[in-house]
PDB file of C-alpha atoms in Angstrom:
ATOM      1  CA  MET A 123      -4.815  19.034 -13.038  1.00  0.00           C
ATOM      2  CA  PRO A 124      -5.399  15.295 -13.667  1.00  0.00           C
ATOM      3  CA  ALA A 125      -2.391  13.045 -13.945  1.00  0.00           C
ATOM      4  CA  LEU A 126      -1.644   9.584 -15.396  1.00  0.00           C
ATOM      5  CA  ALA A 127       1.249   7.407 -14.459  1.00  0.00           C
ATOM      6  CA  ALA A 128       2.205   4.101 -15.949  1.00  0.00           C
ATOM      7  CA  HIS A 129       3.354   1.826 -13.164  1.00  0.00           C
ATOM      8  CA  LEU A 130       1.143  -1.098 -12.545  1.00  0.00           C
ATOM      9  CA  ALA A 131       0.835  -4.706 -13.850  1.00  0.00           C
ATOM     10  CA  GLU A 132       0.987  -5.452 -17.638  1.00  0.00           C
ATOM     11  CA  PRO A 133      -2.400  -4.490 -19.125  1.00  0.00           C
ATOM     12  CA  GLU A 134      -4.013  -6.351 -22.022  1.00  0.00           C
ATOM     13  CA  PRO A 135      -2.706  -5.393 -25.552  1.00  0.00           C
ATOM     14  CA  GLY A 136      -4.113  -2.082 -26.646  1.00  0.00           C
ATOM     15  CA  ALA A 137      -5.479  -1.127 -23.232  1.00  0.00           C
ATOM     16  CA  VAL A 138      -2.763   1.376 -22.694  1.00  0.00           C
ATOM     17  CA  GLN A 139      -3.574   3.286 -25.886  1.00  0.00           C
ATOM     18  CA  ARG A 140      -7.447   3.130 -25.187  1.00  0.00           C
ATOM     19  CA  ALA A 141      -6.762   4.303 -21.639  1.00  0.00           C
ATOM     20  CA  LYS A 142      -4.611   7.229 -22.754  1.00  0.00           C
ATOM     21  CA  ALA A 143      -7.254   8.268 -25.247  1.00  0.00           C
ATOM     22  CA  LEU A 144      -9.973   8.036 -22.689  1.00  0.00           C
ATOM     23  CA  PHE A 145      -7.718   9.753 -20.127  1.00  0.00           C
ATOM     24  CA  GLU A 146      -7.302  12.875 -22.590  1.00  0.00           C
ATOM     25  CA  LYS A 147     -11.112  12.934 -23.046  1.00  0.00           C
ATOM     26  CA  GLY A 148     -11.446  12.915 -19.227  1.00  0.00           C
ATOM     27  CA  VAL A 149      -8.978  15.800 -18.949  1.00  0.00           C
ATOM     28  CA  ALA A 150     -10.861  17.719 -21.552  1.00  0.00           C
ATOM     29  CA  ALA A 151     -14.133  17.218 -19.764  1.00  0.00           C
ATOM     30  CA  TYR A 152     -12.626  18.186 -16.361  1.00  0.00           C
ATOM     31  CA  SER A 153     -10.963  21.244 -17.822  1.00  0.00           C
ATOM     32  CA  THR A 154     -14.297  22.516 -19.218  1.00  0.00           C
ATOM     33  CA  GLY A 155     -16.268  21.873 -16.060  1.00  0.00           C
ATOM     34  CA  ARG A 156     -18.070  18.741 -17.146  1.00  0.00           C
ATOM     35  CA  TYR A 157     -17.231  16.848 -13.924  1.00  0.00           C
ATOM     36  CA  TYR A 158     -19.792  14.151 -14.140  1.00  0.00           C
ATOM     37  CA  GLU A 159     -18.562  13.312 -17.540  1.00  0.00           C
ATOM     38  CA  ALA A 160     -14.957  13.323 -16.387  1.00  0.00           C
ATOM     39  CA  ILE A 161     -15.844  10.930 -13.501  1.00  0.00           C
ATOM     40  CA  GLU A 162     -17.451   8.486 -15.936  1.00  0.00           C
ATOM     41  CA  ILE A 163     -14.409   8.599 -18.306  1.00  0.00           C
ATOM     42  CA  PHE A 164     -11.863   8.412 -15.511  1.00  0.00           C
ATOM     43  CA  THR A 165     -13.673   5.418 -14.084  1.00  0.00           C
ATOM     44  CA  GLU A 166     -13.628   3.674 -17.294  1.00  0.00           C
ATOM     45  CA  THR A 167      -9.976   4.482 -17.768  1.00  0.00           C
ATOM     46  CA  ASP A 168      -9.215   3.029 -14.386  1.00  0.00           C
ATOM     47  CA  ARG A 169     -11.136  -0.135 -15.287  1.00  0.00           C
ATOM     48  CA  LEU A 170      -9.054  -0.509 -18.531  1.00  0.00           C
ATOM     49  CA  TYR A 171      -5.724   0.390 -16.905  1.00  0.00           C
ATOM     50  CA  PRO A 172      -5.826   0.547 -13.086  1.00  0.00           C
ATOM     51  CA  ASN A 173      -3.876   3.390 -11.701  1.00  0.00           C
ATOM     52  CA  PRO A 174      -4.078   5.126  -8.347  1.00  0.00           C
ATOM     53  CA  GLN A 175      -3.515   8.502  -9.955  1.00  0.00           C
ATOM     54  CA  ILE A 176      -6.927   8.195 -11.657  1.00  0.00           C
ATOM     55  CA  ALA A 177      -8.562   7.705  -8.250  1.00  0.00           C
ATOM     56  CA  PHE A 178      -7.045  11.053  -7.284  1.00  0.00           C
ATOM     57  CA  ASN A 179      -8.507  12.639 -10.476  1.00  0.00           C
ATOM     58  CA  ILE A 180     -11.929  11.209  -9.717  1.00  0.00           C
ATOM     59  CA  ALA A 181     -11.701  12.613  -6.210  1.00  0.00           C
ATOM     60  CA  LYS A 182     -10.851  16.056  -7.573  1.00  0.00           C
ATOM     61  CA  ALA A 183     -13.821  15.959  -9.898  1.00  0.00           C
ATOM     62  CA  TYR A 184     -16.166  14.944  -7.061  1.00  0.00           C
ATOM     63  CA  ASP A 185     -14.668  17.732  -5.059  1.00  0.00           C
ATOM     64  CA  GLN A 186     -15.553  20.283  -7.810  1.00  0.00           C
ATOM     65  CA  LEU A 187     -19.103  18.986  -7.765  1.00  0.00           C
ATOM     66  CA  GLY A 188     -19.242  19.421  -3.978  1.00  0.00           C
ATOM     67  CA  SER A 189     -19.674  15.832  -3.320  1.00  0.00           C
ATOM     68  CA  LYS A 190     -17.967  15.165  -0.116  1.00  0.00           C
ATOM     69  CA  SER A 191     -18.726  11.493   0.027  1.00  0.00           C
ATOM     70  CA  GLY A 192     -17.363  10.934  -3.481  1.00  0.00           C
ATOM     71  CA  SER A 193     -14.308  12.905  -2.802  1.00  0.00           C
ATOM     72  CA  LEU A 194     -13.589  11.082   0.506  1.00  0.00           C
ATOM     73  CA  SER A 195     -14.094   7.715  -1.108  1.00  0.00           C
ATOM     74  CA  TYR A 196     -11.670   8.375  -3.918  1.00  0.00           C
ATOM     75  CA  TYR A 197      -9.075  10.265  -1.899  1.00  0.00           C
ATOM     76  CA  ARG A 198      -9.024   7.294   0.519  1.00  0.00           C
ATOM     77  CA  ASP A 199      -8.870   4.957  -2.480  1.00  0.00           C
ATOM     78  CA  TYR A 200      -5.851   6.831  -3.832  1.00  0.00           C
ATOM     79  CA  LEU A 201      -4.041   6.654  -0.493  1.00  0.00           C
ATOM     80  CA  ARG A 202      -4.883   2.918  -0.104  1.00  0.00           C
ATOM     81  CA  ARG A 203      -3.684   2.100  -3.613  1.00  0.00           C
ATOM     82  CA  SER A 204      -0.550   4.237  -3.484  1.00  0.00           C
ATOM     83  CA  PRO A 205       0.858   4.140  -0.025  1.00  0.00           C
ATOM     84  CA  GLU A 206       4.401   5.042  -1.144  1.00  0.00           C
ATOM     85  CA  ALA A 207       3.256   8.123  -3.132  1.00  0.00           C
ATOM     86  CA  THR A 208       4.777  11.309  -1.869  1.00  0.00           C
ATOM     87  CA  ASP A 209       3.718  13.463  -4.855  1.00  0.00           C
ATOM     88  CA  ARG A 210       0.060  13.729  -4.088  1.00  0.00           C
ATOM     89  CA  ALA A 211      -0.251  11.947  -0.745  1.00  0.00           C
ATOM     90  CA  GLU A 212       0.039  15.235   1.074  1.00  0.00           C
ATOM     91  CA  ASP A 213      -2.549  16.829  -1.101  1.00  0.00           C
ATOM     92  CA  ALA A 214      -4.961  13.901  -0.514  1.00  0.00           C
ATOM     93  CA  LEU A 215      -4.423  13.955   3.204  1.00  0.00           C
ATOM     94  CA  GLU A 216      -5.130  17.692   3.231  1.00  0.00           C
ATOM     95  CA  MET A 217      -8.216  17.169   1.327  1.00  0.00           C
ATOM     96  CA  LEU A 218      -9.451  14.409   3.600  1.00  0.00           C
ATOM     97  CA  ILE A 219      -8.864  16.611   6.694  1.00  0.00           C
ATOM     98  CA  ARG A 220     -10.694  19.501   5.019  1.00  0.00           C
ATOM     99  CA  LEU A 221     -13.588  17.351   3.982  1.00  0.00           C
ATOM    100  CA  CYS A 222     -13.924  15.523   7.352  1.00  0.00           C
ATOM    101  CA  TRP A 223     -13.839  18.588   9.585  1.00  0.00           C
ATOM    102  CA  LYS A 224     -17.208  20.080  10.363  1.00  0.00           C
ATOM    103  CA  PRO A 225     -16.584  23.672  11.403  1.00  0.00           C
ATOM    104  CA  TYR A 226     -20.309  24.629  11.062  1.00  0.00           C
ATOM    105  CA  MET A 227     -20.949  23.003  14.332  1.00  0.00           C
ATOM    106  CA  HIS A 228     -18.178  24.936  16.092  1.00  0.00           C
ATOM    107  CA  ASP A 229     -19.109  28.505  17.050  1.00  0.00           C
ATOM    108  CA  LEU A 230     -17.650  30.266  20.062  1.00  0.00           C
ATOM    109  CA  ARG A 231     -20.566  32.756  19.990  1.00  0.00           C
ATOM    110  CA  LEU A 232     -22.980  29.820  20.742  1.00  0.00           C
ATOM    111  CA  PRO A 233     -23.380  30.379  24.471  1.00  0.00           C
ATOM    112  CA  ALA A 234     -24.290  33.978  23.958  1.00  0.00           C
ATOM    113  CA  LEU A 235     -26.766  33.215  21.266  1.00  0.00           C
ATOM    114  CA  LEU A 236     -28.568  30.445  23.154  1.00  0.00           C
ATOM    115  CA  PRO A 237     -30.856  32.748  25.131  1.00  0.00           C
ATOM    116  CA  ARG A 238     -32.262  34.152  21.966  1.00  0.00           C
ATOM    117  CA  VAL A 239     -33.562  30.753  20.763  1.00  0.00           C
ATOM    118  CA  LYS A 240     -37.379  30.891  21.144  1.00  0.00           C
ATOM    119  CA  ARG A 241     -38.415  27.560  19.627  1.00  0.00           C
ATOM    120  CA  PRO A 242     -38.660  24.381  21.663  1.00  0.00           C
ATOM    121  CA  THR A 243     -35.158  22.983  21.080  1.00  0.00           C
ATOM    122  CA  LEU A 244     -33.092  19.985  22.230  1.00  0.00           C
ATOM    123  CA  ILE A 245     -29.546  20.762  23.064  1.00  0.00           C
ATOM    124  CA  VAL A 246     -27.274  17.806  22.815  1.00  0.00           C
ATOM    125  CA  TRP A 247     -24.006  18.118  24.624  1.00  0.00           C
ATOM    126  CA  GLY A 248     -21.244  15.557  24.083  1.00  0.00           C
ATOM    127  CA  ARG A 249     -18.613  14.593  21.729  1.00  0.00           C
ATOM    128  CA  GLU A 250     -20.434  16.182  18.757  1.00  0.00           C
ATOM    129  CA  ASP A 251     -22.383  19.086  20.366  1.00  0.00           C
ATOM    130  CA  ALA A 252     -25.372  20.177  18.334  1.00  0.00           C
ATOM    131  CA  ILE A 253     -28.695  22.083  18.424  1.00  0.00           C
ATOM    132  CA  VAL A 254     -31.497  20.004  16.991  1.00  0.00           C
ATOM    133  CA  PRO A 255     -35.098  21.139  16.538  1.00  0.00           C
ATOM    134  CA  LEU A 256     -37.533  18.886  18.367  1.00  0.00           C
ATOM    135  CA  GLU A 257     -39.166  17.929  15.134  1.00  0.00           C
ATOM    136  CA  CYS A 258     -36.103  16.087  13.945  1.00  0.00           C
TER     137      CYS A 258
END
């Protein structure tokens, strides 16, 4: 669930109230599955009242959309902007690890399956092993 904490530099007058109102709209959008809208609203909220928690919320919305690049970017932004955070830092690190790991390329059955490949195929062995069709 999205969170908003008030702990950064003094914002311009009225910005806190506008940010809180926008934040509530973002929470409503997120809660009803309107993740693109939530991202737009949370981004505007962060512009008005910069807060690392909002970066975490944007990352969660991108994660719900299946956007790994968006999620990674905002989880990293959250950790960069809030290095002392303990409340969500563990969650953000866990998400970064989950998003960066590519288990689809790791299959212990691969050696047994290779003889069944009938197409011309280039097998690349190395740090990031892969099977790539020659057309690529």
